[in-house]
C-alpha positions as a Markdown table, in Angstrom:
| # | Residue | x | y | z |
|---|---|---|---|---|
| 1 | Unk | -9.1 | 19.5 | 23.9 |
| 2 | Unk | -10.9 | 19.4 | 20.6 |
| 3 | Unk | -8.9 | 17.6 | 17.7 |
| 4 | Unk | -9.3 | 19.9 | 14.4 |
| 5 | Unk | -10.8 | 18.0 | 11.4 |
| 6 | Unk | -11.3 | 21.0 | 9.3 |
| 7 | Unk | -9.8 | 21.2 | 5.8 |
| 8 | Unk | -8.8 | 24.7 | 4.8 |
| 9 | Unk | -10.4 | 25.6 | 1.6 |
| 10 | Unk | -7.7 | 26.3 | 0.0 |
| 11 | Unk | -6.3 | 22.8 | 0.1 |
| 12 | Unk | -9.8 | 21.0 | -0.7 |
| 13 | Unk | -9.7 | 23.2 | -3.9 |
| 14 | Unk | -6.2 | 22.0 | -4.9 |
| 15 | Unk | -7.2 | 18.5 | -4.2 |
| 16 | Unk | -10.2 | 19.1 | -6.6 |
| 17 | Unk | -7.9 | 20.2 | -9.2 |
| 18 | Unk | -5.1 | 17.7 | -8.8 |
| 19 | Unk | -7.7 | 15.3 | -10.7 |
| 20 | Unk | -6.7 | 16.9 | -14.1 |
| 21 | Unk | -3.4 | 19.0 | -13.4 |
| 22 | Unk | -0.1 | 17.4 | -11.8 |
| 23 | Unk | 1.0 | 19.2 | -8.9 |
| 24 | Unk | 4.5 | 20.8 | -9.2 |
| 25 | Unk | 7.0 | 19.0 | -7.2 |
| 26 | Unk | 7.9 | 22.2 | -5.1 |
| 27 | Unk | 4.5 | 24.1 | -5.2 |
| 28 | Unk | 2.3 | 22.8 | -3.0 |
| 29 | Unk | -1.5 | 23.8 | -3.5 |
| 30 | Unk | -0.3 | 26.7 | -6.0 |
| 31 | Unk | -3.4 | 25.8 | -8.3 |
| 32 | Unk | -6.0 | 26.8 | -5.6 |
| 33 | Unk | -6.6 | 30.2 | -7.0 |
| 34 | Unk | -6.9 | 28.7 | -11.0 |
| 35 | Unk | -10.1 | 26.5 | -9.8 |
| 36 | Unk | -13.3 | 27.9 | -11.8 |
| 37 | Unk | -15.8 | 29.5 | -9.0 |
| 38 | Unk | -18.7 | 26.7 | -9.7 |
| 39 | Unk | -16.0 | 24.2 | -8.2 |
| 40 | Unk | -14.7 | 26.5 | -5.4 |
| 41 | Unk | -18.6 | 26.6 | -4.3 |
| 42 | Unk | -19.1 | 23.3 | -4.3 |
| 43 | Unk | -15.7 | 22.5 | -2.3 |
| 44 | Unk | -17.0 | 25.3 | 0.2 |
| 45 | Unk | -20.0 | 23.6 | 0.8 |
| 46 | Unk | -18.8 | 20.3 | 1.0 |
| 47 | Unk | -16.5 | 21.7 | 3.7 |
| 48 | Unk | -19.7 | 22.5 | 5.8 |
| 49 | Unk | -20.7 | 18.6 | 5.7 |
| 50 | Unk | -17.2 | 17.4 | 6.4 |
| 51 | Unk | -16.8 | 13.6 | 5.8 |
| 52 | Unk | -14.8 | 12.8 | 8.8 |
| 53 | Unk | -15.0 | 14.1 | 12.3 |
| 54 | Unk | -13.0 | 13.1 | 15.2 |
| 55 | Unk | -14.0 | 15.5 | 18.1 |
| 56 | Unk | -16.5 | 13.1 | 19.6 |
| 57 | Unk | -14.5 | 10.5 | 20.8 |
| 58 | Unk | -16.8 | 8.4 | 22.7 |
| 59 | Unk | -18.7 | 8.0 | 19.2 |
| 60 | Unk | -15.3 | 7.7 | 17.7 |
| 61 | Unk | -14.6 | 4.4 | 19.5 |
| 62 | Unk | -18.1 | 3.2 | 20.7 |
| 63 | Unk | -18.0 | -0.2 | 20.4 |
| 64 | Unk | -14.3 | -0.7 | 20.7 |
| 65 | Unk | -13.6 | -2.6 | 24.3 |
| 66 | Unk | -12.1 | -0.3 | 27.0 |
| 67 | Unk | -9.4 | -3.0 | 27.9 |
| 68 | Unk | -8.1 | -3.0 | 23.9 |
| 69 | Unk | -8.1 | 0.6 | 24.0 |
| 70 | Unk | -5.8 | 0.9 | 27.2 |
| 71 | Unk | -3.6 | -1.8 | 25.6 |
| 72 | Unk | -3.2 | 0.0 | 22.7 |
| 73 | Unk | -2.3 | 3.5 | 24.2 |
| 74 | Unk | 0.5 | 1.6 | 26.4 |
| 75 | Unk | 1.9 | 0.0 | 23.3 |
| 76 | Unk | 1.9 | 3.0 | 21.0 |
| 77 | Unk | 3.2 | 5.2 | 24.1 |
| 78 | Unk | 6.1 | 2.6 | 24.8 |
| 79 | Unk | 6.9 | 2.7 | 20.9 |
| 80 | Unk | 7.2 | 6.6 | 21.1 |
| 81 | Unk | 10.2 | 6.1 | 23.4 |
| 82 | Unk | 13.2 | 6.3 | 21.1 |
| 83 | Unk | 15.7 | 4.4 | 23.0 |
| 84 | Unk | 13.3 | 1.8 | 24.1 |
| 85 | Unk | 12.8 | 1.2 | 20.4 |
| 86 | Unk | 16.4 | 1.3 | 19.4 |
| 87 | Unk | 17.5 | -1.2 | 22.1 |
| 88 | Unk | 14.6 | -3.7 | 21.0 |
| 89 | Unk | 15.3 | -3.6 | 17.6 |
| 90 | Unk | 18.8 | -3.7 | 17.6 |
| 91 | Unk | 18.4 | -6.9 | 19.4 |
| 92 | Unk | 16.0 | -8.6 | 16.9 |
| 93 | Unk | 18.7 | -7.7 | 14.2 |
| 94 | Unk | 20.9 | -10.2 | 16.3 |
| 95 | Unk | 20.0 | -13.6 | 14.7 |
| 96 | Unk | 20.9 | -15.7 | 17.8 |
| 97 | Unk | 18.6 | -13.1 | 19.6 |
| 98 | Unk | 15.6 | -13.2 | 17.0 |
| 99 | Unk | 15.8 | -17.1 | 16.5 |
| 100 | Unk | 15.7 | -17.7 | 20.6 |
| 101 | Unk | 12.9 | -18.8 | 22.4 |
| 102 | Unk | 13.1 | -15.9 | 24.5 |
| 103 | Unk | 13.7 | -13.4 | 21.8 |
| 104 | Unk | 10.4 | -14.8 | 20.0 |
| 105 | Unk | 8.5 | -14.7 | 23.4 |
| 106 | Unk | 9.4 | -11.2 | 23.8 |
| 107 | Unk | 8.3 | -10.3 | 20.3 |
| 108 | Unk | 5.3 | -12.0 | 20.4 |
| 109 | Unk | 4.1 | -10.5 | 23.7 |
| 110 | Unk | 4.6 | -7.2 | 22.6 |
| 111 | Unk | 4.6 | -5.7 | 18.9 |
| 112 | Unk | 3.5 | -8.9 | 17.5 |
| 113 | Unk | 0.6 | -8.8 | 19.3 |
| 114 | Unk | -0.2 | -5.3 | 18.2 |
| 115 | Unk | 0.7 | -5.4 | 14.9 |
| 116 | Unk | 0.4 | -9.0 | 13.7 |
| 117 | Unk | -3.3 | -11.3 | 13.4 |
| 118 | Unk | -1.8 | -14.7 | 14.7 |
| 119 | Unk | 0.3 | -17.3 | 13.6 |
| 120 | Unk | -1.9 | -19.3 | 11.5 |
| 121 | Unk | -4.6 | -18.5 | 8.6 |
| 122 | Unk | -7.2 | -19.6 | 11.0 |
| 123 | Unk | -6.3 | -16.9 | 13.5 |
| 124 | Unk | -6.2 | -14.4 | 11.1 |
| 125 | Unk | -9.5 | -15.3 | 9.8 |
| 126 | Unk | -10.9 | -15.0 | 13.2 |
| 127 | Unk | -9.1 | -11.5 | 13.2 |
| 128 | Unk | -11.5 | -10.8 | 10.1 |
| 129 | Unk | -14.6 | -11.8 | 11.6 |
| 130 | Unk | -14.0 | -9.7 | 14.4 |
| 131 | Unk | -13.2 | -6.6 | 12.3 |
| 132 | Unk | -16.5 | -7.2 | 10.3 |
| 133 | Unk | -18.6 | -7.6 | 13.0 |
| 134 | Unk | -17.7 | -3.9 | 13.9 |
| 135 | Unk | -18.0 | -2.8 | 10.4 |
| 136 | Unk | -14.6 | -3.3 | 8.8 |
| 137 | Unk | -13.0 | -5.8 | 6.7 |
| 138 | Unk | -9.4 | -7.5 | 6.7 |
| 139 | Unk | -6.5 | -8.1 | 4.4 |
| 140 | Unk | -5.1 | -11.5 | 4.8 |
| 141 | Unk | -0.9 | -11.0 | 4.4 |
| 142 | Unk | 1.1 | -14.2 | 4.8 |
| 143 | Unk | 4.2 | -13.1 | 6.2 |
| 144 | Unk | 6.5 | -14.4 | 3.7 |
| 145 | Unk | 9.1 | -11.8 | 2.1 |
| 146 | Unk | 11.8 | -13.1 | 0.0 |
| 147 | Unk | 12.8 | -16.6 | -2.1 |
| 148 | Unk | 15.8 | -17.6 | -3.2 |
| 149 | Unk | 14.8 | -20.4 | -5.1 |
| 150 | Unk | 12.2 | -22.5 | -7.1 |
| 151 | Unk | 11.2 | -24.6 | -4.1 |
| 152 | Unk | 11.0 | -21.7 | -1.8 |
| 153 | Unk | 8.7 | -20.1 | -4.6 |
| 154 | Unk | 6.4 | -23.2 | -4.4 |
| 155 | Unk | 6.0 | -23.4 | -1.0 |
| 156 | Unk | 5.0 | -19.5 | -0.8 |
| 157 | Unk | 2.7 | -20.1 | -3.6 |
| 158 | Unk | 0.9 | -22.8 | -1.6 |
| 159 | Unk | 0.7 | -20.4 | 1.1 |
| 160 | Unk | -1.0 | -17.8 | -0.9 |
| 161 | Unk | -3.5 | -19.9 | -2.3 |
| 162 | Unk | -4.4 | -21.4 | 1.3 |
| 163 | Unk | -5.1 | -17.7 | 2.6 |
| 164 | Unk | -7.5 | -17.1 | -0.5 |
| 165 | Unk | -9.1 | -20.2 | 0.4 |
| 166 | Unk | -9.3 | -19.2 | 3.8 |
| 167 | Unk | -10.8 | -15.5 | 2.5 |
| 168 | Unk | -13.2 | -17.6 | 0.3 |
| 169 | Unk | -14.8 | -19.3 | 3.8 |
| 170 | Unk | -15.5 | -15.7 | 5.4 |
| 171 | Unk | -18.2 | -13.3 | 4.7 |
| 172 | Unk | -18.5 | -12.2 | 1.3 |
| 173 | Unk | -16.6 | -8.8 | 1.1 |
| 174 | Unk | -15.1 | -9.2 | 4.4 |
| 175 | Unk | -11.6 | -10.1 | 3.3 |
| 176 | Unk | -8.9 | -9.2 | 0.5 |
| 177 | Unk | -5.4 | -11.3 | -0.1 |
| 178 | Unk | -2.2 | -9.6 | -0.1 |
| 179 | Unk | 1.1 | -11.4 | -1.7 |
| 180 | Unk | 4.8 | -10.2 | -2.4 |
| 181 | Unk | 6.2 | -11.1 | -5.9 |
| 182 | Unk | 9.7 | -11.4 | -4.1 |
| 183 | Unk | 8.0 | -14.6 | -2.5 |
| 184 | Unk | 7.1 | -16.2 | -6.0 |
| 185 | Unk | 10.1 | -15.6 | -8.2 |
| 186 | Unk | 13.8 | -15.9 | -6.8 |
| 187 | Unk | 15.2 | -12.3 | -6.1 |
| 188 | Unk | 18.2 | -12.3 | -8.3 |
| 189 | Unk | 15.6 | -13.3 | -11.4 |
| 190 | Unk | 13.6 | -10.3 | -10.4 |
| 191 | Unk | 16.9 | -8.0 | -10.5 |
| 192 | Unk | 17.7 | -9.1 | -14.0 |
| 193 | Unk | 14.4 | -9.1 | -15.5 |
| 194 | Unk | 14.2 | -5.5 | -13.9 |
| 195 | Unk | 17.6 | -4.5 | -15.7 |
| 196 | Unk | 16.4 | -5.7 | -19.1 |
| 197 | Unk | 13.0 | -3.6 | -18.7 |
| 198 | Unk | 15.1 | -0.5 | -17.7 |
| 199 | Unk | 17.4 | -0.9 | -20.6 |
| 200 | Unk | 14.6 | -1.5 | -23.1 |
| 201 | Unk | 12.8 | 1.9 | -21.9 |
| 202 | Unk | 16.3 | 3.4 | -22.8 |
| 203 | Unk | 16.8 | 1.3 | -26.0 |
| 204 | Unk | 13.2 | 1.0 | -27.4 |
| 205 | Unk | 14.6 | -1.5 | -30.2 |
| 206 | Unk | 15.4 | -3.8 | -27.6 |
| 207 | Unk | 13.6 | -7.5 | -28.2 |
| 208 | Unk | 12.7 | -9.1 | -25.2 |
| 209 | Unk | 11.5 | -12.6 | -26.5 |
| 210 | Unk | 9.7 | -13.7 | -23.0 |
| 211 | Unk | 7.6 | -10.5 | -22.6 |
| 212 | Unk | 4.1 | -11.6 | -22.8 |
| 213 | Unk | 2.4 | -8.1 | -22.8 |
| 214 | Unk | 3.4 | -4.2 | -23.6 |
| 215 | Unk | 1.9 | -2.7 | -20.5 |
| 216 | Unk | 3.9 | 0.2 | -19.2 |
| 217 | Unk | 6.0 | -0.3 | -16.0 |
| 218 | Unk | 8.4 | 2.6 | -16.4 |
| 219 | Unk | 8.6 | 6.2 | -17.4 |
| 220 | Unk | 11.8 | 8.3 | -18.6 |
| 221 | Unk | 11.5 | 10.1 | -15.4 |
| 222 | Unk | 11.9 | 6.5 | -13.5 |
| 223 | Unk | 15.1 | 6.0 | -12.1 |
| 224 | Unk | 16.8 | 4.2 | -15.3 |
| 225 | Unk | 20.2 | 4.8 | -13.8 |
| 226 | Unk | 20.1 | 1.5 | -12.0 |
| 227 | Unk | 21.1 | -0.3 | -15.1 |
| 228 | Unk | 24.1 | 1.4 | -16.4 |
| 229 | Unk | 24.7 | -1.0 | -19.3 |
| 230 | Unk | 23.3 | -3.5 | -21.4 |
| 231 | Unk | 22.6 | -6.5 | -19.3 |
| 232 | Unk | 23.0 | -9.9 | -20.3 |
| 233 | Unk | 20.0 | -11.5 | -22.0 |
| 234 | Unk | 17.9 | -14.3 | -19.9 |
| 235 | Unk | 19.4 | -17.8 | -20.2 |
| 236 | Unk | 17.0 | -20.6 | -21.1 |
| 237 | Unk | 17.0 | -21.8 | -17.4 |
| 238 | Unk | 16.0 | -18.2 | -16.2 |
| 239 | Unk | 13.5 | -17.9 | -19.0 |
| 240 | Unk | 11.7 | -21.2 | -17.6 |
| 241 | Unk | 11.9 | -20.0 | -14.1 |
| 242 | Unk | 10.3 | -16.8 | -15.1 |
| 243 | Unk | 7.5 | -18.7 | -16.8 |
| 244 | Unk | 6.9 | -20.6 | -13.7 |
| 245 | Unk | 6.9 | -17.5 | -11.6 |
| 246 | Unk | 4.2 | -16.2 | -13.8 |
| 247 | Unk | 2.3 | -19.4 | -13.4 |
| 248 | Unk | 2.3 | -19.1 | -9.9 |
| 249 | Unk | 1.0 | -15.7 | -9.9 |
| 250 | Unk | -1.7 | -16.3 | -12.5 |
| 251 | Unk | -2.9 | -19.3 | -10.1 |
| 252 | Unk | -3.3 | -17.2 | -7.1 |
| 253 | Unk | -5.4 | -14.6 | -9.5 |
| 254 | Unk | -7.4 | -16.9 | -11.2 |
| 255 | Unk | -8.3 | -18.3 | -7.6 |
| 256 | Unk | -9.3 | -15.1 | -6.4 |
| 257 | Unk | -11.2 | -14.2 | -9.6 |
| 258 | Unk | -13.1 | -17.5 | -8.8 |
| 259 | Unk | -14.4 | -16.0 | -5.4 |
| 260 | Unk | -14.0 | -12.7 | -6.4 |
| 261 | Unk | -11.6 | -11.9 | -3.8 |
| 262 | Unk | -9.4 | -8.8 | -4.2 |
| 263 | Unk | -5.8 | -9.7 | -5.1 |
| 264 | Unk | -3.2 | -6.9 | -3.8 |
| 265 | Unk | 0.4 | -7.0 | -4.8 |
| 266 | Unk | 2.8 | -5.1 | -2.6 |
| 267 | Unk | 5.5 | -3.0 | -4.0 |
| 268 | Unk | 9.3 | -3.2 | -3.3 |
| 269 | Unk | 12.5 | -1.1 | -3.8 |
| 270 | Unk | 13.3 | 0.3 | -7.0 |
| 271 | Unk | 16.0 | -2.5 | -8.1 |
| 272 | Unk | 12.9 | -4.9 | -8.6 |
| 273 | Unk | 10.2 | -3.0 | -8.9 |
| 274 | Unk | 10.0 | -3.0 | -12.7 |
| 275 | Unk | 9.7 | -6.8 | -12.8 |
| 276 | Unk | 6.8 | -6.7 | -9.6 |
| 277 | Unk | 4.7 | -4.5 | -12.3 |
| 278 | Unk | 5.3 | -6.2 | -15.0 |
| 279 | Unk | 4.2 | -9.4 | -13.2 |
| 280 | Unk | 1.3 | -7.7 | -11.7 |
| 281 | Unk | -0.1 | -6.0 | -14.7 |
| 282 | Unk | 0.0 | -9.7 | -16.8 |
| 283 | Unk | -2.1 | -10.7 | -13.7 |
| 284 | Unk | -4.2 | -7.7 | -14.2 |
| 285 | Unk | -4.7 | -8.1 | -17.8 |
| 286 | Unk | -5.6 | -11.9 | -17.6 |
| 287 | Unk | -8.1 | -11.1 | -14.6 |
| 288 | Unk | -9.4 | -7.9 | -14.7 |
| 289 | Unk | -11.5 | -8.0 | -17.6 |
| 290 | Unk | -15.0 | -6.8 | -17.8 |
| 291 | Unk | -14.8 | -4.1 | -15.2 |
| 292 | Unk | -13.7 | -6.6 | -12.3 |
| 293 | Unk | -11.2 | -5.1 | -10.2 |
| 294 | Unk | -9.4 | -8.4 | -9.0 |
| 295 | Unk | -5.4 | -7.9 | -9.2 |
| 296 | Unk | -4.3 | -4.6 | -7.7 |
| 297 | Unk | -1.1 | -3.0 | -8.3 |
| 298 | Unk | 0.9 | -0.6 | -6.1 |
| 299 | Unk | 1.6 | 3.1 | -6.5 |
| 300 | Unk | 4.3 | 4.6 | -4.1 |
| 301 | Unk | 3.9 | 8.1 | -3.8 |
| 302 | Unk | 7.1 | 8.9 | -2.6 |
| 303 | Unk | 8.5 | 8.2 | -5.9 |
| 304 | Unk | 8.9 | 11.3 | -8.3 |
| 305 | Unk | 8.1 | 9.2 | -11.4 |
| 306 | Unk | 4.8 | 8.0 | -9.6 |
| 307 | Unk | 2.4 | 10.5 | -11.2 |
| 308 | Unk | 3.8 | 9.9 | -14.7 |
| 309 | Unk | 3.6 | 6.3 | -14.3 |
| 310 | Unk | 0.1 | 6.2 | -13.2 |
| 311 | Unk | -1.1 | 8.0 | -16.1 |
| 312 | Unk | 0.7 | 5.9 | -18.4 |
| 313 | Unk | -1.1 | 2.8 | -16.6 |
| 314 | Unk | -4.4 | 4.5 | -17.0 |
| 315 | Unk | -4.0 | 5.2 | -20.8 |
| 316 | Unk | -3.0 | 1.5 | -21.4 |
| 317 | Unk | -5.7 | 0.1 | -19.3 |
| 318 | Unk | -8.3 | 2.0 | -21.2 |
| 319 | Unk | -6.9 | 0.8 | -24.2 |
| 320 | Unk | -6.7 | -2.8 | -23.2 |
| 321 | Unk | -10.0 | -2.3 | -21.6 |
| 322 | Unk | -9.4 | -3.9 | -18.2 |
| 323 | Unk | -10.1 | -2.4 | -15.0 |
| 324 | Unk | -7.1 | -0.2 | -13.3 |
| 325 | Unk | -7.0 | -1.7 | -9.9 |
| 326 | Unk | -4.0 | -0.4 | -7.7 |
| 327 | Unk | -3.2 | 0.3 | -4.0 |
| 328 | Unk | -1.9 | 3.8 | -3.4 |
| 329 | Unk | 0.6 | 4.0 | -0.5 |
| 330 | Unk | 3.6 | 6.7 | 0.3 |
| 331 | Unk | 6.3 | 4.1 | 0.4 |
| 332 | Unk | 8.6 | 2.1 | 2.6 |
| 333 | Unk | 12.1 | 2.4 | 1.4 |
| 334 | Unk | 13.4 | 5.7 | 1.5 |
| 335 | Unk | 16.7 | 5.2 | 3.3 |
| 336 | Unk | 17.5 | 2.4 | 1.1 |
| 337 | Unk | 16.7 | 4.5 | -2.1 |
| 338 | Unk | 18.7 | 7.2 | -0.8 |
| 339 | Unk | 21.5 | 5.9 | -0.1 |
| 340 | Unk | 21.8 | 3.8 | -3.1 |
| 341 | Unk | 21.4 | 7.0 | -5.5 |
| 342 | Unk | 24.1 | 8.6 | -3.1 |
| 343 | Unk | 26.6 | 5.8 | -3.8 |
| 344 | Unk | 26.1 | 6.2 | -7.7 |
| 345 | Unk | 26.1 | 9.7 | -7.4 |
| 346 | Unk | 23.0 | 10.6 | -9.0 |
| 347 | Unk | 19.5 | 12.2 | -7.2 |
| 348 | Unk | 17.4 | 10.1 | -5.1 |
| 349 | Unk | 14.3 | 8.9 | -6.8 |
| 350 | Unk | 12.4 | 9.9 | -3.6 |
| 351 | Unk | 10.9 | 13.5 | -3.6 |
| 352 | Unk | 12.6 | 16.3 | -2.0 |
| 353 | Unk | 10.6 | 16.6 | 0.9 |
| 354 | Unk | 7.7 | 15.2 | 2.8 |
| 355 | Unk | 5.7 | 17.8 | 1.8 |
| 356 | Unk | 6.3 | 16.9 | -1.7 |
| 357 | Unk | 5.1 | 13.3 | -0.7 |
| 358 | Unk | 2.1 | 14.3 | 0.6 |
| 359 | Unk | 1.4 | 16.3 | -2.6 |
| 360 | Unk | 1.6 | 13.3 | -4.9 |
| 361 | Unk | -0.3 | 11.1 | -3.1 |
| 362 | Unk | -3.4 | 13.6 | -3.1 |
| 363 | Unk | -2.5 | 14.2 | -6.5 |
| 364 | Unk | -2.8 | 10.4 | -7.4 |
| 365 | Unk | -5.5 | 9.7 | -5.1 |
| 366 | Unk | -7.8 | 12.8 | -7.0 |
| 367 | Unk | -6.8 | 11.1 | -10.2 |
| 368 | Unk | -8.0 | 7.8 | -9.5 |
| 369 | Unk | -11.0 | 9.1 | -7.7 |
| 370 | Unk | -11.9 | 10.5 | -11.2 |
| 371 | Unk | -11.6 | 7.4 | -12.7 |
| 372 | Unk | -13.5 | 5.3 | -10.1 |
| 373 | Unk | -16.3 | 7.7 | -10.6 |
| 374 | Unk | -16.2 | 7.1 | -14.0 |
| 375 | Unk | -16.1 | 3.3 | -13.7 |
| 376 | Unk | -12.9 | 2.7 | -15.0 |
| 377 | Unk | -10.5 | 2.2 | -12.0 |
| 378 | Unk | -10.7 | 0.5 | -8.5 |
| 379 | Unk | -8.5 | 2.0 | -5.7 |
| 380 | Unk | -7.4 | 1.1 | -2.5 |
| 381 | Unk | -5.9 | 4.3 | -0.4 |
| 382 | Unk | -3.8 | 2.5 | 1.8 |
| 383 | Unk | -2.8 | 5.8 | 4.0 |
| 384 | Unk | -2.1 | 6.5 | 7.8 |
| 385 | Unk | -2.2 | 10.6 | 7.3 |
| 386 | Unk | -5.4 | 12.1 | 8.3 |
| 387 | Unk | -5.5 | 15.4 | 6.0 |
| 388 | Unk | -5.1 | 12.6 | 3.0 |
| 389 | Unk | -8.0 | 10.3 | 4.5 |
| 390 | Unk | -10.3 | 13.4 | 5.2 |
| 391 | Unk | -9.4 | 15.2 | 1.4 |
| 392 | Unk | -10.3 | 11.5 | -0.4 |
| 393 | Unk | -13.4 | 11.0 | 1.8 |
| 394 | Unk | -14.6 | 14.6 | 0.8 |
| 395 | Unk | -13.7 | 14.1 | -2.8 |
| 396 | Unk | -15.4 | 11.2 | -3.3 |
| 397 | Unk | -18.5 | 12.8 | -1.6 |
| 398 | Unk | -18.2 | 15.6 | -4.0 |
| 399 | Unk | -17.8 | 13.1 | -6.9 |
| 400 | Unk | -20.9 | 10.9 | -5.7 |
| 401 | Unk | -19.0 | 8.0 | -5.2 |
| 402 | Unk | -21.4 | 5.7 | -3.4 |
| 403 | Unk | -19.8 | 4.6 | -0.3 |
| 404 | Unk | -20.9 | 0.8 | -1.2 |
| 405 | Unk | -19.0 | 1.1 | -4.3 |
| 406 | Unk | -16.3 | -1.6 | -4.5 |
| 407 | Unk | -14.0 | 0.8 | -6.6 |
| 408 | Unk | -12.9 | 2.6 | -3.3 |
| 409 | Unk | -12.0 | 1.2 | -0.2 |
| 410 | Unk | -9.5 | 2.8 | 2.5 |
| 411 | Unk | -7.0 | 0.7 | 4.4 |
| 412 | Unk | -4.8 | 0.8 | 7.4 |
| 413 | Unk | -2.5 | -1.8 | 8.8 |
| 414 | Unk | -3.6 | -3.5 | 11.9 |
| 415 | Unk | -2.1 | -1.6 | 15.1 |
| 416 | Unk | -1.9 | 1.4 | 13.6 |
| 417 | Unk | -4.2 | 4.7 | 12.5 |
| 418 | Unk | -7.2 | 3.1 | 14.3 |
| 419 | Unk | -8.5 | 6.6 | 14.9 |
| 420 | Unk | -8.7 | 6.8 | 11.1 |
| 421 | Unk | -9.8 | 3.8 | 10.1 |
| 422 | Unk | -13.1 | 4.3 | 12.8 |
| 423 | Unk | -13.7 | 7.8 | 11.6 |
| 424 | Unk | -14.1 | 6.5 | 8.0 |
| 425 | Unk | -16.2 | 3.7 | 9.0 |
| 426 | Unk | -18.5 | 5.9 | 11.0 |
| 427 | Unk | -18.5 | 8.0 | 7.5 |
| 428 | Unk | -19.8 | 4.8 | 5.7 |
| 429 | Unk | -16.8 | 4.1 | 3.7 |
| 430 | Unk | -15.2 | 0.8 | 3.2 |
| 431 | Unk | -12.1 | 0.3 | 5.2 |
| 432 | Unk | -9.7 | -2.8 | 5.7 |
| 433 | Unk | -7.1 | -3.4 | 8.3 |
| 434 | Unk | -4.1 | -5.2 | 6.8 |
| 435 | Unk | -3.5 | -8.3 | 9.0 |
| 436 | Unk | 0.2 | -10.1 | 9.0 |
| 437 | Unk | 0.1 | -13.6 | 10.1 |
| 438 | Unk | 2.5 | -16.5 | 10.2 |
| 439 | Unk | 5.6 | -17.8 | 12.9 |
| 440 | Unk | 7.0 | -15.1 | 14.8 |
| 441 | Unk | 10.6 | -15.4 | 13.3 |
| 442 | Unk | 9.0 | -14.8 | 9.9 |
| 443 | Unk | 7.2 | -11.1 | 10.8 |
| 444 | Unk | 10.4 | -9.8 | 12.6 |
| 445 | Unk | 11.4 | -8.2 | 9.5 |
| 446 | Unk | 7.9 | -6.6 | 9.5 |
| 447 | Unk | 7.6 | -5.8 | 13.2 |
| 448 | Unk | 11.1 | -4.0 | 13.2 |
| 449 | Unk | 9.6 | -1.7 | 10.4 |
| 450 | Unk | 6.5 | -0.9 | 12.3 |
| 451 | Unk | 8.4 | -0.1 | 15.4 |
| 452 | Unk | 10.8 | 2.2 | 13.6 |
| 453 | Unk | 8.0 | 3.7 | 12.0 |
| 454 | Unk | 6.0 | 4.6 | 15.2 |
| 455 | Unk | 9.6 | 5.7 | 17.2 |
| 456 | Unk | 9.7 | 9.2 | 18.8 |
| 457 | Unk | 6.9 | 11.6 | 20.1 |
| 458 | Unk | 5.9 | 13.0 | 16.2 |
| 459 | Unk | 5.9 | 9.5 | 14.7 |
| 460 | Unk | 3.0 | 7.8 | 12.7 |
| 461 | Unk | 1.1 | 6.8 | 15.9 |
| 462 | Unk | 1.0 | 10.4 | 17.6 |
| 463 | Unk | -2.5 | 11.2 | 16.4 |
| 464 | Unk | -3.9 | 7.9 | 17.7 |
| 465 | Unk | -2.3 | 8.6 | 21.1 |
| 466 | Unk | -3.9 | 11.9 | 21.1 |
| 467 | Unk | -7.2 | 10.4 | 20.5 |
| 468 | Unk | -6.7 | 7.7 | 23.1 |
| 469 | Unk | -6.0 | 10.2 | 25.6 |
| 470 | Unk | -8.7 | 12.4 | 25.1 |
| 471 | Unk | -11.2 | 9.7 | 25.2 |
| 472 | Unk | -9.7 | 8.2 | 28.6 |
């Protein structure tokens, strides 16, 4: 059984054109016929030396232990059984089950072992070392999600700083660190700051005395309807909390800059994302001078405003003379965003179809790769989609981006898309695996999301299951 890895010339041509022109939402690939002949010739030649190959599974999985591959196939096969996943995730959502010794033991022996790097930073560091010996890096993700008050934020900041120190002790270039702003600033304050930023986008005359920069975080196509009326101004106490949260982020960013370690800031749902971007770009303006890609924001391609905001960010970064560093993902809150929009009687901020999301992701990737070539941006392409990986790899080669260039990295979650990770590694690209770690009870929300993402025969893991069966 051969697994196709050739990309149609029409699709490659469209991807090349996307660097300078947006794809219309419902007309995927329509620019292909408009690409000039010289570009078509280059693309056709590139297709003949395709960057990624998957047919030779013996070479693809060379160096991987057979026992590990068999265990991976068994876990992914179990996760493809919908009723089994439904029952397991329903049980884990019950606090009495998730918090019990039996529940924790069951989660740890199954999904936790597959998707997570351990309970401590030291265990996660050992996972990075194993990856590094195999030609890949690791992204340390201390598994804390939301904070309700200042003391919790302080504890979380200490955990993130410890992760940076662990990364600093690992081989140079082997580790990045991922954080959540929701763990550094109380959720209620992030919501209020986001409301004020949305209202200012509607009413530019609104003065926000606490703003420390004017870097764009919204566009007119953003879901501004989430703030229907003018919010109350921040109180003196809220401004103090905001300043403390800002300080926590800057302390982490400065520690990363000291050790030259990339800091990746996760995106969240639309209700709090403007405040997260506001914080992120405060960190970037502080740490990304001189072309150093330290603080990375996140663009979620499933949002209809993604390309508009990306272009605005690129213009602002060039004006400020800082490196635009971004992680590009598809997005993880589709159901939440769709339900909220429906409850408000407005269109969803999510693209109308999965294909529109794919088109947006590939368009944004092409746009960023062009800026990586110019030296004005750095991008981590976080994707499990094989076609997106192939397109980006081929485009990077066409642009002459050196595979050792730290401005381009690929990333996949631990336990997912291993075939794509290995294919990219074998082609010489820099690849990292996202490594959540922490106590089992803290990671359960993450495990539920991963189990649901892999649920069913047509799940995110179907390509890996196909590769593994063919290898064995």
